[in-house]
Every structure is written in C-alpha cells, then in structure tokens.
CSV table of C-alpha atoms in Angstrom, one decimal:
chain,number,residue,atom,x,y,z
A,1281,UNK,CA,13.8,3.2,11.8
A,1282,UNK,CA,12.4,3.2,15.3
A,1283,UNK,CA,9.9,0.5,16.1
A,1284,UNK,CA,6.3,1.4,16.7
A,1285,UNK,CA,4.3,-0.6,19.2
A,1286,UNK,CA,0.9,0.9,18.3
A,1287,UNK,CA,-1.7,-0.5,15.9
A,1288,UNK,CA,-3.5,1.8,13.4
A,1289,UNK,CA,-6.7,1.4,11.5
A,1290,UNK,CA,-5.3,3.6,8.6
A,1291,UNK,CA,-1.8,3.9,7.4
A,1292,UNK,CA,-0.9,6.3,4.5
A,1293,UNK,CA,2.4,6.3,2.8
A,1294,UNK,CA,3.5,8.5,-0.1
A,1295,UNK,CA,6.8,6.8,-0.9
A,1296,UNK,CA,8.5,5.3,-3.9
A,1297,UNK,CA,8.1,1.5,-4.5
A,1298,UNK,CA,11.4,0.3,-3.2
A,1299,UNK,CA,10.8,2.0,0.1
A,1300,UNK,CA,7.2,0.8,0.3
A,1301,UNK,CA,8.4,-2.8,-0.3
A,1302,UNK,CA,11.2,-2.4,2.3
A,1303,UNK,CA,8.7,-1.1,4.9
A,1304,UNK,CA,5.9,-3.7,4.1
A,1305,UNK,CA,6.5,-5.8,7.2
A,1306,UNK,CA,6.5,-2.7,9.5
A,1307,UNK,CA,3.4,-1.5,7.8
A,1308,UNK,CA,1.6,-4.8,8.2
A,1309,UNK,CA,2.7,-5.3,11.8
A,1310,UNK,CA,1.4,-1.8,12.8
A,1311,UNK,CA,-2.0,-2.2,11.0
A,1312,UNK,CA,-4.9,-3.3,13.2
A,1313,UNK,CA,-7.2,-6.2,12.0
A,1314,UNK,CA,-9.4,-4.9,9.2
A,1315,UNK,CA,-7.1,-1.9,8.8
A,1316,UNK,CA,-6.6,-0.1,5.5
A,1317,UNK,CA,-3.4,1.1,3.8
A,1318,UNK,CA,-3.2,3.9,1.2
A,1319,UNK,CA,0.0,3.7,-0.8
A,1320,UNK,CA,1.0,6.4,-3.2
A,1321,UNK,CA,4.2,7.7,-4.9
A,1322,UNK,CA,4.2,4.6,-7.1
A,1323,UNK,CA,5.1,4.8,-10.8
A,1324,UNK,CA,2.5,3.2,-13.0
A,1325,UNK,CA,5.0,0.6,-14.2
A,1326,UNK,CA,5.8,-0.4,-10.5
A,1327,UNK,CA,2.2,-0.6,-9.4
A,1328,UNK,CA,1.5,-4.3,-10.2
A,1329,UNK,CA,4.8,-5.4,-8.5
A,1330,UNK,CA,3.7,-3.5,-5.4
A,1331,UNK,CA,0.2,-5.0,-5.5
A,1332,UNK,CA,1.7,-8.5,-6.0
A,1333,UNK,CA,4.1,-8.0,-3.1
A,1334,UNK,CA,1.4,-6.8,-0.7
A,1335,UNK,CA,-1.0,-9.5,-1.9
A,1336,UNK,CA,1.6,-12.1,-1.0
A,1337,UNK,CA,1.5,-10.8,2.5
A,1338,UNK,CA,-2.3,-11.2,2.7
A,1339,UNK,CA,-3.5,-7.8,1.5
A,1340,UNK,CA,-6.4,-7.4,-1.0
A,1341,UNK,CA,-6.7,-4.6,-3.4
A,1342,UNK,CA,-9.7,-2.4,-2.8
A,1343,UNK,CA,-9.1,0.5,-5.2
A,1344,UNK,CA,-6.5,1.9,-7.5
A,1345,UNK,CA,-6.0,5.0,-9.7
A,1346,UNK,CA,-3.4,6.2,-12.2
A,1347,UNK,CA,-2.8,9.8,-13.0
A,1348,UNK,CA,0.1,11.4,-14.9
A,1349,UNK,CA,2.3,8.2,-14.7
A,1350,UNK,CA,1.7,8.0,-10.9
A,1351,UNK,CA,-0.4,5.5,-9.0
A,1352,UNK,CA,-2.2,5.1,-5.7
A,1353,UNK,CA,-3.6,1.9,-4.3
A,1354,UNK,CA,-5.8,1.2,-1.3
A,1355,UNK,CA,-5.5,-2.3,0.3
A,1356,UNK,CA,-6.7,-4.1,3.3
A,1357,UNK,CA,-6.1,-7.5,5.0
A,1358,UNK,CA,-9.9,-8.0,5.2
A,1359,UNK,CA,-12.0,-9.4,2.3
A,1360,UNK,CA,-11.9,-7.0,-0.7
A,1361,UNK,CA,-14.5,-4.3,-0.9
A,1362,UNK,CA,-15.3,-2.0,-3.8
A,1363,UNK,CA,-15.2,1.8,-3.5
A,1364,UNK,CA,-17.5,3.6,-5.9
C-alpha cells in the first residue's frame, strides 16, 4: 500500500476486522491530533477485539452500533465524548 504523508481529521474505513487491524498503524499515523475514525464492516463478534486493539494504541471509543450482525465504531485519540 502506498504511504500517505497527509494528516486527516476524519478517516472512514468499511473493511473487515483483519484488514482494519493490519492498517491500524497507517490509520493512526495519518490521523491528525483530535481526529476521529469511523470503522465499519466489522462482525459483532469481532467488535470487542477491534475496540481493544485500537484502545491499546491510544484510541477511545466514542460511539458504537450493531445492526444485522454488523457493527460500526467511532473512536478518537482525544478524551472520550458521547454522541447522542
């Protein structure tokens, strides 16, 4: 995968868990301070592993939703916030 030298305030990825885990360092390195990631394409039974992996990299969970055995999470490196 080509390297990206830019920083983004929002990164969205609709990929399966193994790919999201493999790309986690690239995602983090291209996210600007206080940036937000939206990760989807995650099976419900993989969601906690994904959250734990990204939390281990300094991300905090902001929001999550499950629907029809699929999940989406929103995370940020800044202090956790709540979306209503």
